[in-house]
GROMACS .gro file of C-alpha atoms in nm:
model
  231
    1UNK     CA    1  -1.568   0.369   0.060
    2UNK     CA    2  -1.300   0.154  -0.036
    3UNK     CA    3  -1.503  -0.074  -0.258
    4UNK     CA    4  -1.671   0.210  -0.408
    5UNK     CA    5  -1.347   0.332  -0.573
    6UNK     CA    6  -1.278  -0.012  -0.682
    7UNK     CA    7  -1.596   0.015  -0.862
    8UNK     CA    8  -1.529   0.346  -0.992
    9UNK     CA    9  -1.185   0.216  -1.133
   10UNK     CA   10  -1.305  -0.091  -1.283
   11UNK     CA   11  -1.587   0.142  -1.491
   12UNK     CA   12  -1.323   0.371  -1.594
   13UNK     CA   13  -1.135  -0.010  -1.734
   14UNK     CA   14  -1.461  -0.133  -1.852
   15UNK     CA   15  -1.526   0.183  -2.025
   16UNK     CA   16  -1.558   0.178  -2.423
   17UNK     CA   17  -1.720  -0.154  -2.415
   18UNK     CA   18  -2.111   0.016  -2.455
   19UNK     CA   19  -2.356  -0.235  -2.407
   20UNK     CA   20  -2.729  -0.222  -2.490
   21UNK     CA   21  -2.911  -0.268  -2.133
   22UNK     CA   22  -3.051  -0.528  -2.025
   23UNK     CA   23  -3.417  -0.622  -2.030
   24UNK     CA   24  -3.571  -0.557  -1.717
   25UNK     CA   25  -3.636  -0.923  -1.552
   26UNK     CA   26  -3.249  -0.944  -1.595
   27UNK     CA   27  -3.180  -0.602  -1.430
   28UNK     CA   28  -3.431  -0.736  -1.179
   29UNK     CA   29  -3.256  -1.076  -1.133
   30UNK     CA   30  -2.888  -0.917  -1.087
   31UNK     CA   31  -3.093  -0.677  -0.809
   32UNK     CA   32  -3.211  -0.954  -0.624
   33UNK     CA   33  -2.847  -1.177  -0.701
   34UNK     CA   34  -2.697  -0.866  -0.520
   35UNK     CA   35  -2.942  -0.821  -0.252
   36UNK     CA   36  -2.889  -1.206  -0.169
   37UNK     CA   37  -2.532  -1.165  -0.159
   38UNK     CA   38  -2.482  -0.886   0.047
   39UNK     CA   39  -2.692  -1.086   0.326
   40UNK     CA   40  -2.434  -1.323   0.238
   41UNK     CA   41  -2.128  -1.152   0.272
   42UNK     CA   42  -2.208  -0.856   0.540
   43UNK     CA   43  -1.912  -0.642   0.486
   44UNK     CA   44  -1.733  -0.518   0.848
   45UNK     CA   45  -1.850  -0.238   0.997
   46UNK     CA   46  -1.545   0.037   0.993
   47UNK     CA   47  -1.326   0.142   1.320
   48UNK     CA   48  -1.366   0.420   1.457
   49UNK     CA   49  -1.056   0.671   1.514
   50UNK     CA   50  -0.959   1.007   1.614
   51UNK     CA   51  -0.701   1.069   1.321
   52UNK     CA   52  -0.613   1.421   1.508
   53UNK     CA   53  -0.453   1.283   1.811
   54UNK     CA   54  -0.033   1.165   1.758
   55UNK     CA   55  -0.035   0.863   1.632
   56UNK     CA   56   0.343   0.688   1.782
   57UNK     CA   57   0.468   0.441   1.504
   58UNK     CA   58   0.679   0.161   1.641
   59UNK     CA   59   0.953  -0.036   1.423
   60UNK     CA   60   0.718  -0.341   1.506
   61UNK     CA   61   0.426  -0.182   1.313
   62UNK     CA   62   0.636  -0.010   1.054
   63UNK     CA   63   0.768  -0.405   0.945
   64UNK     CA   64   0.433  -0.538   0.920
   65UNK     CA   65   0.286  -0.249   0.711
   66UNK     CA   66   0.617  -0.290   0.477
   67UNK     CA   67   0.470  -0.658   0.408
   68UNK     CA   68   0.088  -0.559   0.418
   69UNK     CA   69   0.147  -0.269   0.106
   70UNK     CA   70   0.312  -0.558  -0.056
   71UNK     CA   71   0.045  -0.779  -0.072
   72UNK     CA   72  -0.196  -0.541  -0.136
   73UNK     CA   73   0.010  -0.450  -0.446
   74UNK     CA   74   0.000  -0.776  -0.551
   75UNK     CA   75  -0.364  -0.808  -0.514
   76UNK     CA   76  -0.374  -0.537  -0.707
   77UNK     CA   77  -0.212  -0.655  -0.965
   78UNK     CA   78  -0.414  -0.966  -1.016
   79UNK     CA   79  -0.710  -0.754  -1.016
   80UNK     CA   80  -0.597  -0.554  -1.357
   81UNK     CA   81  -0.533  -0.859  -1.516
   82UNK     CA   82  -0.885  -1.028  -1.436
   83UNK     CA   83  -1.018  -0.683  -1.487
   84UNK     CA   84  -0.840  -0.645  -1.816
   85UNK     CA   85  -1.008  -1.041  -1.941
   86UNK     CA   86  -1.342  -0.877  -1.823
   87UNK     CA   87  -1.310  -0.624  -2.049
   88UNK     CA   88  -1.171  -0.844  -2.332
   89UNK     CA   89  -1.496  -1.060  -2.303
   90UNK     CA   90  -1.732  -0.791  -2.272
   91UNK     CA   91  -1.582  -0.636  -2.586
   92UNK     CA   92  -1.683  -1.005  -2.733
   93UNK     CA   93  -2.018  -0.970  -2.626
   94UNK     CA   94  -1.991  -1.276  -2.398
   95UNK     CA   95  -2.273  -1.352  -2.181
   96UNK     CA   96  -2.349  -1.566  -1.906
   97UNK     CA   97  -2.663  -1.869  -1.867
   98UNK     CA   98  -2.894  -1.604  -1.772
   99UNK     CA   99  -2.811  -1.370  -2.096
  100UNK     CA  100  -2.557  -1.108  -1.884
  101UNK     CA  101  -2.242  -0.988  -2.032
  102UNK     CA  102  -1.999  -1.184  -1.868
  103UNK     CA  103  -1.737  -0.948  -1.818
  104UNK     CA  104  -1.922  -0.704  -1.588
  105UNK     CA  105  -2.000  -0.949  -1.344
  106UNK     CA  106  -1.619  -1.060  -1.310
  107UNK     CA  107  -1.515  -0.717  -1.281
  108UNK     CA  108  -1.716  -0.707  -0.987
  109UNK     CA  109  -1.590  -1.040  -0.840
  110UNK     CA  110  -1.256  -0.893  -0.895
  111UNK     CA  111  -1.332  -0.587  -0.706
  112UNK     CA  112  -1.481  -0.797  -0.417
  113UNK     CA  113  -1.188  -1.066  -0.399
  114UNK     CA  114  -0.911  -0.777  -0.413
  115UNK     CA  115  -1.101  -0.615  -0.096
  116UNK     CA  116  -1.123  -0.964   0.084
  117UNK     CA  117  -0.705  -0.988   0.019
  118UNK     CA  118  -0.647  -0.652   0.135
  119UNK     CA  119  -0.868  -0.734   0.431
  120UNK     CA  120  -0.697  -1.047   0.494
  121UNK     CA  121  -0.354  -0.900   0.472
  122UNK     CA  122  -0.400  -0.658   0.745
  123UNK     CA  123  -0.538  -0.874   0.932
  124UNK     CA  124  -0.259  -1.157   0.908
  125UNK     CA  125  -0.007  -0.808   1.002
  126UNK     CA  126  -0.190  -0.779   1.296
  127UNK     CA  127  -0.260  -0.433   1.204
  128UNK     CA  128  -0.582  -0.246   1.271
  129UNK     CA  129  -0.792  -0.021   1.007
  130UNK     CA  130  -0.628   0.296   1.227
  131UNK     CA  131  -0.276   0.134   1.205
  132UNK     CA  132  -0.341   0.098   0.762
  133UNK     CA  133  -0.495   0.458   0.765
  134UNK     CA  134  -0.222   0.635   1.002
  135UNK     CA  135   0.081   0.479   0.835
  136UNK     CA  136  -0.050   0.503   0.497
  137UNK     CA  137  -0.088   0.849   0.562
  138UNK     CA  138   0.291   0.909   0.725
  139UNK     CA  139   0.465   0.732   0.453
  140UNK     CA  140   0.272   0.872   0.205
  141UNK     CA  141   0.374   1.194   0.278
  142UNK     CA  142   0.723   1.103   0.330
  143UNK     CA  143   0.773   0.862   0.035
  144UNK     CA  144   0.630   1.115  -0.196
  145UNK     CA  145   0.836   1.412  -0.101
  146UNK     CA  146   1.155   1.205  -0.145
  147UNK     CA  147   1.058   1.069  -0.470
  148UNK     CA  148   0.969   1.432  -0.597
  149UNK     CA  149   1.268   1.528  -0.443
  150UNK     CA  150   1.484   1.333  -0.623
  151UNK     CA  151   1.286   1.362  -0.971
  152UNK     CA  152   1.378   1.754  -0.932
  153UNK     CA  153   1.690   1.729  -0.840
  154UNK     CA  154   1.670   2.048  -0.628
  155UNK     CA  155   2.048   1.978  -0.453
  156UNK     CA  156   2.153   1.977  -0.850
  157UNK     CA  157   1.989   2.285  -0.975
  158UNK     CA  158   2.100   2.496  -0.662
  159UNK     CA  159   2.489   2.367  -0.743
  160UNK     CA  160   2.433   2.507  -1.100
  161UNK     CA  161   2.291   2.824  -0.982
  162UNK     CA  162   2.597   2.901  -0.787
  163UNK     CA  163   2.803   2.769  -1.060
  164UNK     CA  164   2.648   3.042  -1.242
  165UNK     CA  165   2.620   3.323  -1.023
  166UNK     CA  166   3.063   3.293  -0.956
  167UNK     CA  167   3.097   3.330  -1.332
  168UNK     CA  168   2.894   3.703  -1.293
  169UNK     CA  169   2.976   4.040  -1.226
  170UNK     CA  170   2.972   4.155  -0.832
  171UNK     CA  171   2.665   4.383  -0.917
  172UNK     CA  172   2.464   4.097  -1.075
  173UNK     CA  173   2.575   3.831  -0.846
  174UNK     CA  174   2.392   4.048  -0.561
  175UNK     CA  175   2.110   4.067  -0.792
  176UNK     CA  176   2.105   3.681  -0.777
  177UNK     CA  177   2.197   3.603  -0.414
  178UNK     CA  178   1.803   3.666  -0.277
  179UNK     CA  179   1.708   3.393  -0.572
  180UNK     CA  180   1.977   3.178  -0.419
  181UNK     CA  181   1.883   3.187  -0.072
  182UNK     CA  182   1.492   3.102  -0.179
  183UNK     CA  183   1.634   2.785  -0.390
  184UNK     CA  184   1.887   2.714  -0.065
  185UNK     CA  185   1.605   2.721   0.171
  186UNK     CA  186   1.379   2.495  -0.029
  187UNK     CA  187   1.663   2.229  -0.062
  188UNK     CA  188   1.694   2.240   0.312
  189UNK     CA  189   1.356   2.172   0.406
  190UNK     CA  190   1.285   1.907   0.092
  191UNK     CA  191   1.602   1.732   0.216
  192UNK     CA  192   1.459   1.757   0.566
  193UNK     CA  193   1.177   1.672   0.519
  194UNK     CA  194   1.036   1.990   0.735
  195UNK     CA  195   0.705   2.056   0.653
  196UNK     CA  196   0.615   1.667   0.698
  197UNK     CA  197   0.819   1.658   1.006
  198UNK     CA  198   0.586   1.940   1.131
  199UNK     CA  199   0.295   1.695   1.090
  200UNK     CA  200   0.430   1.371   1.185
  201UNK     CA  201   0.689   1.431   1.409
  202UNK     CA  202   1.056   1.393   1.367
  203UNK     CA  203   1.089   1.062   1.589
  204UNK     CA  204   0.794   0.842   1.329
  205UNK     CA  205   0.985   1.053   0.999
  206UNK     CA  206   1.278   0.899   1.132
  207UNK     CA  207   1.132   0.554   1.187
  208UNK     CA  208   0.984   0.541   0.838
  209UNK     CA  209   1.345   0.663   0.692
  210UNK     CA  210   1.499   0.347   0.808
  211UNK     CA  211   1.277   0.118   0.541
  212UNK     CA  212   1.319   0.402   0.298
  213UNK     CA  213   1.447   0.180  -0.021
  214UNK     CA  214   1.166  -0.061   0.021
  215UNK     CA  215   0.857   0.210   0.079
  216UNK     CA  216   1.011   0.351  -0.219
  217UNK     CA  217   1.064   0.040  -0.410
  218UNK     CA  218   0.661  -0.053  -0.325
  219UNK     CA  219   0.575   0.348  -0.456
  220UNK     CA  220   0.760   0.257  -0.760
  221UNK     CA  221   0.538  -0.043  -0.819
  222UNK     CA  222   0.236   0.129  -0.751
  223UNK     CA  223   0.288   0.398  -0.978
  224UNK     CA  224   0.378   0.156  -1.262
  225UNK     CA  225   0.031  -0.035  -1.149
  226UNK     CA  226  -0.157   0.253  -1.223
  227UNK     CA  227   0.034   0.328  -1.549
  228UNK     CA  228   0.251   0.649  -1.412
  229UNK     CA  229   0.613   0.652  -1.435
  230UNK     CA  230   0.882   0.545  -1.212
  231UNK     CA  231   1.235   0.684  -1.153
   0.00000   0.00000   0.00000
């Protein structure tokens, strides 16, 4: 599944770079080239897991999934920029011996070495396909909620609304105080971090609170890898 939204991503890079199709003993060739390797290359089969039983994260775990997302960043990374010189080339209308644009077929063993690192990584953590998928999952859900959380500035624009409702008359400042309470509430539990608490449980939200500044410095990173914006 992974390496199918690899390939999905490195069309959407590749796209704009039309190509007339091949003739068919080359389609046929890169069919059999891919057959061959896959015999190759068997890819693992995945782990099975029950994702709806608690899943206890331990600081142990926590550390090496810190240094797993940052490899897998980084192999990330070096797979826009080959991805990016695919592209370049097939805009040049490069092709290889056998008369195949050379950029698709990098793009692919871009795709297929940036899988291999991520594999590696987790496996050099010591960390098992459940251990990427639960974790990825918990700090996902906390990382994000902070970062929104601190891109709204809830805690700010509550502190202005009672700013403004002290400056109002008695009869309007009742008018305002069931607005208040909403905003109030909604700083409480974004600050809190309820509603992921609720799903997690408070003692892993806790756990994954303690490496905070790095999870978010990693979430940073990715969104800049991706091309969204950072704060």
């Amino acid at each position: 599944m992974r390496k199918l939204l690899w390939v999905l991503f490195a069309a959407g890079v590749l796209s704009g770079c039309k190509k007339e199709e091949a003739p068919a003993p080359a389609r046929q060739a890169a069919g059999t080239e891919a057959g061959e390797g896959s015999r190759e290359a068997p890819t693992e089969a995945p782990e099975a897991f029950d994702d709806s039983k608690p899943y206890a994260l331990t600081q142990a775990k926590l550390d090496a999934y810190v240094g797993y997302q940052r490899q897998v960043l980084d192999a990330y990374a070096a797979m826009a920029r080959e991805l990016q010189a695919a592209k370049a080339r097939l805009t040049a209308g490069t092709l290889d011996a056998q008369g195949r644009p050379v950029g698709m077929t990098e793009s692919m063993k871009a795709i297929e070495s940036k899988a291999e690192s991520e594999a590696q990584a987790r496996r050099a953590a010591g960390l098992s396909e459940e251990d990427v998928n639960r974790i990825g999952s918990l700090i996902t859900d906390v990382i994000t909620q902070r970062h929104m959380a601190a891109m709204l500035d809830l805690a700010g624009e509550l502190e202005k609304l009672e700013e403004m409702q002290a400056r109002l008359k008695p009869e309007q400042q009742k008018e305002l105080a069931p607005q208040i309470e909403v905003m109030r509430q909604r700083v409480e539990e974004t600050e809190k971090l309820v509603s992921v608490r609720k799903i997690h449980g408070d003692a892993n939200v806790d756990l994954v609170l303690t490496r905070e500044q790095d999870l978010m410095r990693n979430y940073q990173d990715m969104l800049k890898s991706f091309g969204g914006k950072a704060q």
